[in-house]
Short mmCIF file of C-alpha atoms in Angstrom, two decimals:
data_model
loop_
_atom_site.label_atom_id
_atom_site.label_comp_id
_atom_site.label_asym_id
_atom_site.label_seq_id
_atom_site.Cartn_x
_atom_site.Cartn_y
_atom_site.Cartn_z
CA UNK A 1 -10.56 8.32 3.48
CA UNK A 2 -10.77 5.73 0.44
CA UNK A 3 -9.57 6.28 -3.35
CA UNK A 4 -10.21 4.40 -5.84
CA UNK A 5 -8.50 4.44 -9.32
CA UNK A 6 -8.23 2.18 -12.71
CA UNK A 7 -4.72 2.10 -12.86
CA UNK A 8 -4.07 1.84 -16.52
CA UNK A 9 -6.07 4.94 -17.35
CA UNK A 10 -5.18 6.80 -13.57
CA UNK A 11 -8.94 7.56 -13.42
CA UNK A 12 -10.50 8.11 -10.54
CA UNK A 13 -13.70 5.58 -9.80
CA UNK A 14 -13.75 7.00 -5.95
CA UNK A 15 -12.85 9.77 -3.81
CA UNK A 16 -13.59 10.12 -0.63
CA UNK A 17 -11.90 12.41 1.53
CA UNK A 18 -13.45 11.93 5.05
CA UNK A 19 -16.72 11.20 6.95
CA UNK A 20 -18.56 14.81 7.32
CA UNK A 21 -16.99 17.75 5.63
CA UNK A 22 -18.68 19.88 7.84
CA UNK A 23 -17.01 18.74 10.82
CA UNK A 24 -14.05 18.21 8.92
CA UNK A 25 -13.38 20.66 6.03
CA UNK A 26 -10.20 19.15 4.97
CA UNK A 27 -9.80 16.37 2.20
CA UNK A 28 -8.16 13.13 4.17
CA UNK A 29 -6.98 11.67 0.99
CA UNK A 30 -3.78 14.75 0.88
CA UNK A 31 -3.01 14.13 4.51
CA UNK A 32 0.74 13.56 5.04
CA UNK A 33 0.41 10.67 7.63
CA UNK A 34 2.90 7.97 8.24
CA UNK A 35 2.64 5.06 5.89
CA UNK A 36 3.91 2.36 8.16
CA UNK A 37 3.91 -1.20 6.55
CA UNK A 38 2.50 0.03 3.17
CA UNK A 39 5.86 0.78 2.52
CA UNK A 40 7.52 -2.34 2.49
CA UNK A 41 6.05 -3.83 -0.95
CA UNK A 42 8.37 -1.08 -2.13
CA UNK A 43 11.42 -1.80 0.13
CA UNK A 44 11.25 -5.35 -1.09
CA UNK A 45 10.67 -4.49 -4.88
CA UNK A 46 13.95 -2.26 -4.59
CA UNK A 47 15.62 -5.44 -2.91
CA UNK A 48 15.03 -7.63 -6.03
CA UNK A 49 15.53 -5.02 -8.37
CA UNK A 50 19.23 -5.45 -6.45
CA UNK A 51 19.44 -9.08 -7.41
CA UNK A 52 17.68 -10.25 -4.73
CA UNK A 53 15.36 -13.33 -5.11
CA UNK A 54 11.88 -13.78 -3.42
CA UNK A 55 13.32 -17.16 -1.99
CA UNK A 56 16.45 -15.62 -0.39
CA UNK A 57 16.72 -15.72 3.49
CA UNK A 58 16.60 -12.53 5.70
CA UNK A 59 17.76 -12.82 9.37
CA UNK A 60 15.08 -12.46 11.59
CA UNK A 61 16.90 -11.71 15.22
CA UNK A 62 16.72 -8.51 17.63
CA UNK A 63 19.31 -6.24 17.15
CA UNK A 64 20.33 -3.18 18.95
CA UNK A 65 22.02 -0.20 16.46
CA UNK A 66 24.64 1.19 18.41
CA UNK A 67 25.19 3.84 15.02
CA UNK A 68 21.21 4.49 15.09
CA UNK A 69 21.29 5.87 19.17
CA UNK A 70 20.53 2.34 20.04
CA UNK A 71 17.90 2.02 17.74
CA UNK A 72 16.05 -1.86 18.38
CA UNK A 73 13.32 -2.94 16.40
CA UNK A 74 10.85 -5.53 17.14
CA UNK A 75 8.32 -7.63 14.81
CA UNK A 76 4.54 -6.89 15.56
CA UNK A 77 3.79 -7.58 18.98
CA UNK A 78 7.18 -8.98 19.69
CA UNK A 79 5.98 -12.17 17.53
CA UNK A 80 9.35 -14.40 16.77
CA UNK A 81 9.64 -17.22 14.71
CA UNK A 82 11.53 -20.46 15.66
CA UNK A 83 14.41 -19.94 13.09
CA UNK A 84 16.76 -17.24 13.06
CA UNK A 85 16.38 -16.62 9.41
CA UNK A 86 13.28 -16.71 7.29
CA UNK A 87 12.35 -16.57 3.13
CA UNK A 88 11.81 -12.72 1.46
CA UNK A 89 8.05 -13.62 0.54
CA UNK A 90 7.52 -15.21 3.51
CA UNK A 91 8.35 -12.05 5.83
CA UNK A 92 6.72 -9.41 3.24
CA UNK A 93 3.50 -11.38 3.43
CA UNK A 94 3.37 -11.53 7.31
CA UNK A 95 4.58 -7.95 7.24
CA UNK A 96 7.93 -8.89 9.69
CA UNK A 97 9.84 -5.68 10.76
CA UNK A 98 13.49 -7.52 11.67
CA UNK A 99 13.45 -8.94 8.10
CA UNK A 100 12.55 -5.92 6.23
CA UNK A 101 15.24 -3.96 8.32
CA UNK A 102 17.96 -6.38 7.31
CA UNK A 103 16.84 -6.37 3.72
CA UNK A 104 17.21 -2.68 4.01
CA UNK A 105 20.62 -2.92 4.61
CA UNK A 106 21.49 -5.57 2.23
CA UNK A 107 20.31 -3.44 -0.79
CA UNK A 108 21.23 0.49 0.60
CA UNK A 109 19.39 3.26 1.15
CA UNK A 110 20.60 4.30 -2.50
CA UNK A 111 18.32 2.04 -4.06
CA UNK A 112 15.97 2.18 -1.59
CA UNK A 113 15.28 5.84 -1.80
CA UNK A 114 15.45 6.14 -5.17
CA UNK A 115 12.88 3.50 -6.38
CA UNK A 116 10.67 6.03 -3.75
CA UNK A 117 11.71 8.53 -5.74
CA UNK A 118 10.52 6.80 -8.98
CA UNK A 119 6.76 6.65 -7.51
CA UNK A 120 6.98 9.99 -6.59
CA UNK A 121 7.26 9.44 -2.84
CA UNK A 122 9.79 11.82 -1.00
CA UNK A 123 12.62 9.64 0.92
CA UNK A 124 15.05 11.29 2.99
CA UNK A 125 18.63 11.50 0.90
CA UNK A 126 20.42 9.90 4.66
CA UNK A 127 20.66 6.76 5.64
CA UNK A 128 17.63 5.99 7.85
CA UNK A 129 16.53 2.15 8.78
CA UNK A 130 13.33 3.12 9.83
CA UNK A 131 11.96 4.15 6.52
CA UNK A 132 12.07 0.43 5.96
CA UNK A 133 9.16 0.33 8.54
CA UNK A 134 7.64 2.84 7.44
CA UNK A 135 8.45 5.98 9.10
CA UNK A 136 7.73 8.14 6.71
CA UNK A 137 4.68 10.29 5.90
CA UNK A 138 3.19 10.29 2.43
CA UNK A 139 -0.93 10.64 1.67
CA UNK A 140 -3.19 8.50 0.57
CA UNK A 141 -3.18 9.94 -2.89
CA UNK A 142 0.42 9.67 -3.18
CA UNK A 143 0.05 5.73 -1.65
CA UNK A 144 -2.72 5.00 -4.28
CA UNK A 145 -0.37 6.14 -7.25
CA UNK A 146 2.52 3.80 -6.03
CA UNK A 147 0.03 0.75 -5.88
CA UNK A 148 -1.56 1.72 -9.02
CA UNK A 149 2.21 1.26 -10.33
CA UNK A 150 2.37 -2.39 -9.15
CA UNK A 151 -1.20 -3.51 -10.83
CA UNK A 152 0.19 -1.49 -13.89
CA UNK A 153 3.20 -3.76 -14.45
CA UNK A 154 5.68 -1.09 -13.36
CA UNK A 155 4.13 2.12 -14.92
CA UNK A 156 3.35 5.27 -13.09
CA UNK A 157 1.26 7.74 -13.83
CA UNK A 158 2.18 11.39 -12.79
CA UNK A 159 -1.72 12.60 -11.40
CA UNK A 160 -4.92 11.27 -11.32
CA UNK A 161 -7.36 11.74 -13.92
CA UNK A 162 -11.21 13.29 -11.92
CA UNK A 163 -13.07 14.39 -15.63
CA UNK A 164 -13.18 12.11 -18.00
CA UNK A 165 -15.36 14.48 -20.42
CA UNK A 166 -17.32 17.75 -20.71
CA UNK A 167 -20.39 18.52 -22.74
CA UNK A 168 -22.62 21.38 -23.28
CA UNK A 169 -26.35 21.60 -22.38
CA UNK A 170 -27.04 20.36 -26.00
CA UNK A 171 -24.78 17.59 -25.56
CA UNK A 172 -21.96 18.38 -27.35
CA UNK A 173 -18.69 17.31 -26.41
CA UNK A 174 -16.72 20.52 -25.93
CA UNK A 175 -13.88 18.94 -23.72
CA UNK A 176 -12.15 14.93 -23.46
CA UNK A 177 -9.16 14.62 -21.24
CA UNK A 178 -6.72 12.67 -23.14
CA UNK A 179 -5.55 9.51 -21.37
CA UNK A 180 -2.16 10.02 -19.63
CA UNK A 181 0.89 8.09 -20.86
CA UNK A 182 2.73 7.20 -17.91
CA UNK A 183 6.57 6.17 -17.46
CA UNK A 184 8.08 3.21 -16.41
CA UNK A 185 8.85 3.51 -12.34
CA UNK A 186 9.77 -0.46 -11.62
CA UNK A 187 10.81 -3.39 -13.69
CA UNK A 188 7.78 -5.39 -15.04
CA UNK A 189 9.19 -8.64 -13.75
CA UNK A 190 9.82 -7.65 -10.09
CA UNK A 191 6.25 -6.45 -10.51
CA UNK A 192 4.61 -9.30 -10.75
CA UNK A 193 6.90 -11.26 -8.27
CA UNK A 194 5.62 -8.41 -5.24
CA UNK A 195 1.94 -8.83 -6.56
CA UNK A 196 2.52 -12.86 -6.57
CA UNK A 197 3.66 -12.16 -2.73
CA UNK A 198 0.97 -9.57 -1.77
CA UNK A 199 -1.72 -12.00 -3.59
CA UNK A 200 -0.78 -14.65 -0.89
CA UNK A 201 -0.82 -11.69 2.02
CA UNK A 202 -4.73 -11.76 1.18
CA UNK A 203 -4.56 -15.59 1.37
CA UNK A 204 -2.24 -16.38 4.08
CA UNK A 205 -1.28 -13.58 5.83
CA UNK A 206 -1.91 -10.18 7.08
CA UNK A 207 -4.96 -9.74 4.83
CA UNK A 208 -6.54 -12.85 5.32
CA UNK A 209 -9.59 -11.39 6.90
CA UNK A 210 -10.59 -10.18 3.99
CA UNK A 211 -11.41 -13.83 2.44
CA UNK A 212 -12.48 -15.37 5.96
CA UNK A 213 -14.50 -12.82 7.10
CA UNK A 214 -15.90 -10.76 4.20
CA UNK A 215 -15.93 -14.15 1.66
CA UNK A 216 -14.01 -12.17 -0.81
CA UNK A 217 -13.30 -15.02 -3.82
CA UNK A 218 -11.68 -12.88 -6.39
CA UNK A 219 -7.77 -12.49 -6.90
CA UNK A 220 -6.47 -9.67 -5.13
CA UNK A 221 -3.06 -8.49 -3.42
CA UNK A 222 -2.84 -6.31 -0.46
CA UNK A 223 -1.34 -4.95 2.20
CA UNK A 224 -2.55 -3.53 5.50
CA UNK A 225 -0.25 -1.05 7.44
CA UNK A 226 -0.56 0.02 11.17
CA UNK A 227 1.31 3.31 12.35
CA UNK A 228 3.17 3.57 15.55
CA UNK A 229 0.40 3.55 18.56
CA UNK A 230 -1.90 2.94 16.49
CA UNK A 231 -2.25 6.67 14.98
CA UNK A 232 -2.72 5.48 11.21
CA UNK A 233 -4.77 2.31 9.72
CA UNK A 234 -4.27 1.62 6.44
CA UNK A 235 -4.73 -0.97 3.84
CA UNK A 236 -4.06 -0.83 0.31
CA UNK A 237 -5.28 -3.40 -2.39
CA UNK A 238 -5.47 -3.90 -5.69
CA UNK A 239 -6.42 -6.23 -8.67
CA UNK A 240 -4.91 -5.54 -12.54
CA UNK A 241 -8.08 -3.04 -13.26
CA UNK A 242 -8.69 -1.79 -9.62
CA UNK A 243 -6.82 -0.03 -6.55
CA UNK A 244 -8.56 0.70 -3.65
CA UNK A 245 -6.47 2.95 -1.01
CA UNK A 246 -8.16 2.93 2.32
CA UNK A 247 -6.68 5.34 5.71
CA UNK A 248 -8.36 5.49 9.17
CA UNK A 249 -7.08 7.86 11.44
CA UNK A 250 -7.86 10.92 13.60
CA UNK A 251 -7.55 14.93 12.78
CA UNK A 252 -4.37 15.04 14.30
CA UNK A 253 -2.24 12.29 13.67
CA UNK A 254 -1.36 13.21 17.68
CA UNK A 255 -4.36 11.08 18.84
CA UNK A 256 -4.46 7.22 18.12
CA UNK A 257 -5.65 4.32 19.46
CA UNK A 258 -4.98 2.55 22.77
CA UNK A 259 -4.35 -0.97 21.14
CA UNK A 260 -4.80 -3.86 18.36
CA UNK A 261 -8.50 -2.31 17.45
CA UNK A 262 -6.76 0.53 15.73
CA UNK A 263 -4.72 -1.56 13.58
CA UNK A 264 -5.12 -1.59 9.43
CA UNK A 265 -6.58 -5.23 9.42
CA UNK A 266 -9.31 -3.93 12.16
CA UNK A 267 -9.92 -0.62 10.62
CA UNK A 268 -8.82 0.06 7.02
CA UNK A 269 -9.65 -3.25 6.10
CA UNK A 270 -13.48 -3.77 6.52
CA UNK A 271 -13.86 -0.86 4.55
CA UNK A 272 -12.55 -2.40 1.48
CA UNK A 273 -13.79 -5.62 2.29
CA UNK A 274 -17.49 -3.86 2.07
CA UNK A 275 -16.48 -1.99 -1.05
CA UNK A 276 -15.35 -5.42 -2.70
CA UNK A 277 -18.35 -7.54 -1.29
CA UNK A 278 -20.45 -4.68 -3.53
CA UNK A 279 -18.55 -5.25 -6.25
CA UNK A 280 -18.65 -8.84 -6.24
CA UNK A 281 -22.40 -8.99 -5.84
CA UNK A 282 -22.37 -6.45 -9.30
CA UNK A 283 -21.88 -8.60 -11.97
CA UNK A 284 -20.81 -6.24 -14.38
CA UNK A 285 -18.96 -4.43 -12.28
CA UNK A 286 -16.97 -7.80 -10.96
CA UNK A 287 -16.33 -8.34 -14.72
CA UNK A 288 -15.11 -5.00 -15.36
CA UNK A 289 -12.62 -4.26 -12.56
CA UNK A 290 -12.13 -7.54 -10.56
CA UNK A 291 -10.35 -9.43 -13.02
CA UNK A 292 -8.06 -11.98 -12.33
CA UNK A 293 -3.65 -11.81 -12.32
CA UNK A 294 -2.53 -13.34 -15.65
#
């Protein structure tokens, strides 16, 4: 499934809701699925709305918790670091799971949940650490609205916008869907310190692969998001004009893939890298919607 959305205006430039609708008569783009790192841009914006800065160190060790039925995370693939500790922006952009658990718990699920809330995304009201990893299902429509809110500088909009206009066989305009005013969901400031971080997740981290292997030039942020086993692909990106929301995944969120190939940099990823080389190669189009961070 990919969306595609201006977020200033919440229209909708692309909807695609699965590969064959006759094989598949259900639109992809409202599947509840589980969101899995796409979620932590949001768990690290609610950290600095807490006074948090992007510089601040996170511990970065294996811990059992005993209160959580023994509950022990790991980083992707069991990857560790040399120090114990390690910067904010450092372990949003390489998407670490220890980090992001301990950030959790330095600014509460209180906050947490309720800057969800504020995007429209529906957190549990109980303390649970694994929504800092993601275990929580939202759809893709739901996921493109939230990033739309972070390329426009906070502000959310409550639907997308599919008809811009209606005319009549002659031409006349008999209906114009007024432009949305949306509501301010996350401070401006902390905004633009999460895009800074995702823009360097497309340049030195999980998202590289979109420069190095699809030669992508323009500024974007991103972030890519891999389910547990490998059930749900995702990766989001956006520029100030332009979201694009991409999910891979099976019918039943039951069947997944057997290892790294089903992962959002190996599926979700290409996708938007082809939809962005297109765009790139357009040159009004690149003007239009590819425009750089101020």
């Amino acid at each position: 499934a990919v969306l595609i959305t201006e977020p200033s205006s919440a229209r909708v430039l692309s909807w695609i809701g699965g590969n064959n609708y006759r094989f598949l008569p259900y639109d992809m783009i409202f599947a509840q699925r589980q969101i899995a790192s796409t979620i932590k841009p949001f768990i690290y914006a609610a950290g600095l709305e807490s006074g948090l800065a992007p510089c601040d160190y996170l511990e970065n060790e294996v811990k059992e918790y005993e209160a959580y039925k023994g509950w022990e995370p790991q980083n992707y693939n069991h990857q560790q670091t040399k120090d114990s500790s390690v910067a904010m922006w450092y372990a949003l952009i390489n998407s670490m799971n220890l980090p992001t658990v301990d950030l959790y718990f330095k600014t509460g699920h209180n906050a947490v949940a309720n800057l969800l809330r504020r995007l429209n995304i529906n957190a549990p009201k109980n303390e649970t650490p694994a929504l800092a990893l993601g275990a929580l299902d939202a759809s893709l429509y739901e996921m493109t609205l939230a990033y739309g809110t972070l390329a426009n500088g906070g502000n959310i909009h409550d639907e997308l916008s599919m008809i811009d206009s209606i005319t009549d066989a002659k031409g006349y305009l008999i209906y114009k869907n007024p432009i949305s005013k949306p509501s301010s969901a996350i401070d401006e400031q902390v905004c633009e310190q999460i895009s800074r971080i995702l823009q360097k997740a497309i340049n030195e981290g999980t998202g590289r692969q979109i420069r190095y292997r699809f030669g992508i030039r323009s500024d974007l942020a991103g972030k890519t998001g891999t389910a547990q086993n490998y059930s749900n692909a995702w990766f989001m990106s956006f520029t100030p004009d332009l979201v694009i929301g991409t999910w891979v995944g099976a019918r039943s969120p039951e069947l997944h893939f057997a290892g790294g190939l089903g992962s959002g940099s190996s599926l979700a990823l290409p996708i938007s890298g082809d939809i962005l080389q297109n765009i790139e190669k357009n040159k009004t189009l690149k003007n239009e919607y590819l425009t750089n961070f101020s």
